[in-house]
JSON list of C-alpha atoms in Angstrom, two decimals:
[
{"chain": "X", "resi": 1, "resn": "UNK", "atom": "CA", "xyz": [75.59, 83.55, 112.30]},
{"chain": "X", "resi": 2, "resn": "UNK", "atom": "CA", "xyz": [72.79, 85.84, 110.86]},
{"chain": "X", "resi": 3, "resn": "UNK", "atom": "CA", "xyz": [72.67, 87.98, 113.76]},
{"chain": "X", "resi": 4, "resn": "UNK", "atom": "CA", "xyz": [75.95, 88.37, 114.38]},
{"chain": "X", "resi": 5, "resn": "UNK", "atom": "CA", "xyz": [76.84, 89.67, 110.90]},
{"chain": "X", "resi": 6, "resn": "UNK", "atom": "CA", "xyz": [75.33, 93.47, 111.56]},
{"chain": "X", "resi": 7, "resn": "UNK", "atom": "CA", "xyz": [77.54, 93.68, 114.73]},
{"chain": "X", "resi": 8, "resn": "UNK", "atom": "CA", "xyz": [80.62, 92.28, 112.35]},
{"chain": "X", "resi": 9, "resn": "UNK", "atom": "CA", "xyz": [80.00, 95.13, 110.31]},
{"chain": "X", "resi": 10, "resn": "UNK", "atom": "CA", "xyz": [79.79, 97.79, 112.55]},
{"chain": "X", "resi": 11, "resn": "UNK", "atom": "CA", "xyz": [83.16, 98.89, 112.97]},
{"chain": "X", "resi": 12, "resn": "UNK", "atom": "CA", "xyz": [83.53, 98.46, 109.03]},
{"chain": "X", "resi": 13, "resn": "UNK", "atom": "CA", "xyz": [81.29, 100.99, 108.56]},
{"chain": "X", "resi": 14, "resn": "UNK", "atom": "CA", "xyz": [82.51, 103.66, 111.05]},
{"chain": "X", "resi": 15, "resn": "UNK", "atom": "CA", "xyz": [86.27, 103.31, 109.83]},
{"chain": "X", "resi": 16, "resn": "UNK", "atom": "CA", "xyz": [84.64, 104.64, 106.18]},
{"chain": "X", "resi": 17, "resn": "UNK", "atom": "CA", "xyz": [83.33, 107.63, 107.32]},
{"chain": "X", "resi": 18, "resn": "UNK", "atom": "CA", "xyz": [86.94, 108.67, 108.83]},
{"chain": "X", "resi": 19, "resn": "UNK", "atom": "CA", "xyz": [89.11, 111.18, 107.07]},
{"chain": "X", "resi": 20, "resn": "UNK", "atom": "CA", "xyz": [92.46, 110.08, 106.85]},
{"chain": "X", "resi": 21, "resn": "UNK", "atom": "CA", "xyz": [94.90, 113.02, 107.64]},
{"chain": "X", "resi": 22, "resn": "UNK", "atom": "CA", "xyz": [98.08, 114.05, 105.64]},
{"chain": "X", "resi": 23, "resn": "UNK", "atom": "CA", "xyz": [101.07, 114.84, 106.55]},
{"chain": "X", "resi": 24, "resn": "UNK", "atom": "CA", "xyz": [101.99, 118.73, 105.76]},
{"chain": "X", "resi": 25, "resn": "UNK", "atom": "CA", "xyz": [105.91, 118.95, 105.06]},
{"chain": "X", "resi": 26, "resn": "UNK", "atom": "CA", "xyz": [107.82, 121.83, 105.42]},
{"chain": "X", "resi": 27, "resn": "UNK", "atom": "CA", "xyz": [109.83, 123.59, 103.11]},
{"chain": "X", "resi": 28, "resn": "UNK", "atom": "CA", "xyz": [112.59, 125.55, 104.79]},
{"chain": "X", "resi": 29, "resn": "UNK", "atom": "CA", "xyz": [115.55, 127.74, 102.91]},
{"chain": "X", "resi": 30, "resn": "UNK", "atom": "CA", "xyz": [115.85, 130.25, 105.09]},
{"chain": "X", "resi": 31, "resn": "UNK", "atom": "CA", "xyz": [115.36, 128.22, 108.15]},
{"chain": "X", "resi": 32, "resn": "UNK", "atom": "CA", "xyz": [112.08, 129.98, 108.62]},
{"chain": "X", "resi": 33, "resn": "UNK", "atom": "CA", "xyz": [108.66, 128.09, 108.00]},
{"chain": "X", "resi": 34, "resn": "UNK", "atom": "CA", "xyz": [106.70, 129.88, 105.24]},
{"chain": "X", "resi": 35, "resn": "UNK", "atom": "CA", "xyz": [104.05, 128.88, 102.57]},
{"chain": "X", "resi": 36, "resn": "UNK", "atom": "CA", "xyz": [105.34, 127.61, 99.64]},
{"chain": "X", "resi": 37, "resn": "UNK", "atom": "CA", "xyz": [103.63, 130.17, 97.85]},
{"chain": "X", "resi": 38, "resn": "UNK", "atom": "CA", "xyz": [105.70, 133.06, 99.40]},
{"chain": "X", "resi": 39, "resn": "UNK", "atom": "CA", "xyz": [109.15, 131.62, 98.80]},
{"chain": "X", "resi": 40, "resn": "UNK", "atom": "CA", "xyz": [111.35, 133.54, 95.97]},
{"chain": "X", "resi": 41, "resn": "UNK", "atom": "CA", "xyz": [112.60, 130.39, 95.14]},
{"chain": "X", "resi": 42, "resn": "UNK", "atom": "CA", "xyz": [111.29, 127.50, 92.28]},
{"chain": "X", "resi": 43, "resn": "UNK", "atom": "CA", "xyz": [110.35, 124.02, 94.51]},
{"chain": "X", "resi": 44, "resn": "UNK", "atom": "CA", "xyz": [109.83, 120.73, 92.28]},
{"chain": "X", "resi": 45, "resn": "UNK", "atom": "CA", "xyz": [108.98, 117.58, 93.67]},
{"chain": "X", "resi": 46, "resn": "UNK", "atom": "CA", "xyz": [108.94, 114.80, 91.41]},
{"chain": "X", "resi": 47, "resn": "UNK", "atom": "CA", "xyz": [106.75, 111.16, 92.29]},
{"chain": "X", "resi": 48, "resn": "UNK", "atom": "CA", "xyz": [108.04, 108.09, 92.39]},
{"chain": "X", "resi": 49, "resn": "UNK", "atom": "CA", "xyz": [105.04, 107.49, 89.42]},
{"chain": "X", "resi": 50, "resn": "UNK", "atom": "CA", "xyz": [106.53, 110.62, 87.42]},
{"chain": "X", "resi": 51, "resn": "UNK", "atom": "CA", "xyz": [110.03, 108.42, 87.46]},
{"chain": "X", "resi": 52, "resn": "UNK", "atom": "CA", "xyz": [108.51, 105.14, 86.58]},
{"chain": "X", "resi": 53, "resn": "UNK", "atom": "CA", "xyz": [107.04, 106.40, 83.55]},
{"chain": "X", "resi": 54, "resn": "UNK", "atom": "CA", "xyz": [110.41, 108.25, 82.16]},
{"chain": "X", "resi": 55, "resn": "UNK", "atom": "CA", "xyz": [112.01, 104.92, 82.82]},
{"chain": "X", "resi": 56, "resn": "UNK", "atom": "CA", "xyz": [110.26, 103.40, 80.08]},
{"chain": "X", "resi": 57, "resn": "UNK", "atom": "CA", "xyz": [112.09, 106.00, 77.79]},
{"chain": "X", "resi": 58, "resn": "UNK", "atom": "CA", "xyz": [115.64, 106.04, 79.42]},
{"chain": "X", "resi": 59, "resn": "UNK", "atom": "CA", "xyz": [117.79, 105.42, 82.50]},
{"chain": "X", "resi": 60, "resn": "UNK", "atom": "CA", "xyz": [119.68, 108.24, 82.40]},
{"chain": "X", "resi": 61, "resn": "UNK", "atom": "CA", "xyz": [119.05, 110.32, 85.34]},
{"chain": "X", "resi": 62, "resn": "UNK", "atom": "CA", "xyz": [120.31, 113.64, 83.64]},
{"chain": "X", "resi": 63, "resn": "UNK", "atom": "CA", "xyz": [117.54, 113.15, 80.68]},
{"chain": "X", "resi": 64, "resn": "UNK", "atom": "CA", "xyz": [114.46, 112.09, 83.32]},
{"chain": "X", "resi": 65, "resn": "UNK", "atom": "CA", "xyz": [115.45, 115.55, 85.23]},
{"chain": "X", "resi": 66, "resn": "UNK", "atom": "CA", "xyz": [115.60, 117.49, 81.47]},
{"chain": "X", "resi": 67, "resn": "UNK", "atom": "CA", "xyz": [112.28, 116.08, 80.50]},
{"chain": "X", "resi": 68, "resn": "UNK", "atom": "CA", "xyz": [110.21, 116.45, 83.63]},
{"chain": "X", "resi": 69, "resn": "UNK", "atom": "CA", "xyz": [111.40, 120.28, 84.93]},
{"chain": "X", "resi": 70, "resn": "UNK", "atom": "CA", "xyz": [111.47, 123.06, 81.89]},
{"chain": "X", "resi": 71, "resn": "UNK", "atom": "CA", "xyz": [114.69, 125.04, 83.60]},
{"chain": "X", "resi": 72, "resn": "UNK", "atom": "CA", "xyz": [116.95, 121.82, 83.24]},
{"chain": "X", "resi": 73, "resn": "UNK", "atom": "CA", "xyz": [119.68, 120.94, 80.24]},
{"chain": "X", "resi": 74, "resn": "UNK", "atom": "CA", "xyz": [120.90, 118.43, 80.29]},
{"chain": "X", "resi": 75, "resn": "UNK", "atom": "CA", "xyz": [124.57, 117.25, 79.28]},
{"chain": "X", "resi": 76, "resn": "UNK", "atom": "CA", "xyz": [125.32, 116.31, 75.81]},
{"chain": "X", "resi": 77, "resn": "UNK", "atom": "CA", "xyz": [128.80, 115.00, 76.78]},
{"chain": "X", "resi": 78, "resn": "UNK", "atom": "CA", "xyz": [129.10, 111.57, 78.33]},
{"chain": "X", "resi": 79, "resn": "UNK", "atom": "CA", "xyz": [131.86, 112.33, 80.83]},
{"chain": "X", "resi": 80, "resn": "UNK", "atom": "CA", "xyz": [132.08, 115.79, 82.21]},
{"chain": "X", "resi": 81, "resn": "UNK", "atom": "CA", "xyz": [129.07, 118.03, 83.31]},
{"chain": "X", "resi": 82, "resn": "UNK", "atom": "CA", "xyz": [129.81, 120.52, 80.48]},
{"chain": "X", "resi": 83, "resn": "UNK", "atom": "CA", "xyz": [126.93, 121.86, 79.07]},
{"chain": "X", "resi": 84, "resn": "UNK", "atom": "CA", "xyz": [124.62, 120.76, 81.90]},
{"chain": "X", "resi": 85, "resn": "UNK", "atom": "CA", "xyz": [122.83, 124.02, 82.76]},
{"chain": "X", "resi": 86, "resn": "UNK", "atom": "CA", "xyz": [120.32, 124.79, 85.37]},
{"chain": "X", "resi": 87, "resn": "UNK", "atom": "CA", "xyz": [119.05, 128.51, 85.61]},
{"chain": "X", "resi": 88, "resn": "UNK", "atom": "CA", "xyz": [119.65, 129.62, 89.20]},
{"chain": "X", "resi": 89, "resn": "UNK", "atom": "CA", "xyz": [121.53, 128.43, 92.30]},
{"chain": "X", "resi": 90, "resn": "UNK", "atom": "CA", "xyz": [123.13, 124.40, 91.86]},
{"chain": "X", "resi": 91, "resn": "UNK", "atom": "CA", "xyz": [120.43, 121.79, 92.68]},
{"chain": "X", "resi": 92, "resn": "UNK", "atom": "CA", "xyz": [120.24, 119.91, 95.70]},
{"chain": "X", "resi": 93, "resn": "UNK", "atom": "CA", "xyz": [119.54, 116.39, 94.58]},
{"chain": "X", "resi": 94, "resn": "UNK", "atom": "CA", "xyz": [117.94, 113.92, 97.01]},
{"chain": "X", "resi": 95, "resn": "UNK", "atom": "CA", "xyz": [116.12, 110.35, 96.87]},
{"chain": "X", "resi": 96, "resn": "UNK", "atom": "CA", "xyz": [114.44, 109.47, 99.51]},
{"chain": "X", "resi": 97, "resn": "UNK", "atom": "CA", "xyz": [115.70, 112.56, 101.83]},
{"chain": "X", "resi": 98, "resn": "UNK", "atom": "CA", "xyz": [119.01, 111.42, 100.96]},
{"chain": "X", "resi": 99, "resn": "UNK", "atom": "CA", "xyz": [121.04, 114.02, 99.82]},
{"chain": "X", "resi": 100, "resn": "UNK", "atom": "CA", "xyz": [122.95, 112.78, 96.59]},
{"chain": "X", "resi": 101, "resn": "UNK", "atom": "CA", "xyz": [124.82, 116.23, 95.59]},
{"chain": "X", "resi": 102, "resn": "UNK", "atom": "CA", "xyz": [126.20, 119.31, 97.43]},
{"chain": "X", "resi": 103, "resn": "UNK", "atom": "CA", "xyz": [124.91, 122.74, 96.46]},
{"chain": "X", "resi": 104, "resn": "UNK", "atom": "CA", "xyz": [127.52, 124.66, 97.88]},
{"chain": "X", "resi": 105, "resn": "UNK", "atom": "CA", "xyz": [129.72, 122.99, 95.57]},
{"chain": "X", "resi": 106, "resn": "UNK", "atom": "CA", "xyz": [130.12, 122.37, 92.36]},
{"chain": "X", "resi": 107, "resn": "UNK", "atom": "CA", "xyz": [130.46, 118.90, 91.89]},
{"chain": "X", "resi": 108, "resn": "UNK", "atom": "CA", "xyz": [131.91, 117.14, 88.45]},
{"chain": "X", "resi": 109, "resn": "UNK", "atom": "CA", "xyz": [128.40, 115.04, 87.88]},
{"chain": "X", "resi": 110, "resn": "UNK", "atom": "CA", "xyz": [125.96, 115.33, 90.26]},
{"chain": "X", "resi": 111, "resn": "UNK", "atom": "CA", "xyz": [123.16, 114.84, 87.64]},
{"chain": "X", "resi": 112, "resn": "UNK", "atom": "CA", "xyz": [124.43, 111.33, 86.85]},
{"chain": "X", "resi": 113, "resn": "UNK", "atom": "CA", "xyz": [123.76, 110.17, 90.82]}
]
């Protein structure tokens, strides 16, 4: 079994010196591809890890967005939207790529998805 152990190994060793490529998403809001850095617009993606540790503090959806992005307020009335303010155009909200509110709209709670 001594012998064979090196050749065991082998493929071990070349899989470690591979780079493992990422996958580049793109951002579209005018339907034309452009670097994020060139779009007049304010893009915030929040990790699942960012989530998981406002958790801990609440459950409230509306508070997690108000802590993590600086243009966010959230509502201090439990059952309308009133006083909810975002600077700038409504949010699309989405989990997962689903989307959970409609911009063109205004809907009654979308922070509370």
């Amino acid at each position: 079994m001594k012998y064979y152990l090196p050749f065991l190994l082998t493929p071990l060793a070349a899989l470690a010196n591979t780079q493992t490529d990422i996958e580049q998403i793109t951002v579209s809001t005018t339907r034309s591809t452009a670097p994020v850095s060139t779009v007049p617009a304010t893009i915030n993606v929040i990790s699942a890890a960012d989530i998981a540790k406002q958790l801990a503090h609440t459950q409230d959806l509306s508070q997690i967005l108000g802590n993590l992005l600086p243009s966010f307020s959230p509502s201090r009335q439990k059952m309308t939207s009133a006083g909810e303010t975002l600077r700038g155009r409504e949010p699309l909200y989405m989990i997962d790529g689903v989307p959970q509110s409609n911009p063109l709209r205004n809907g009654s709670r979308d922070g509370n998805t």
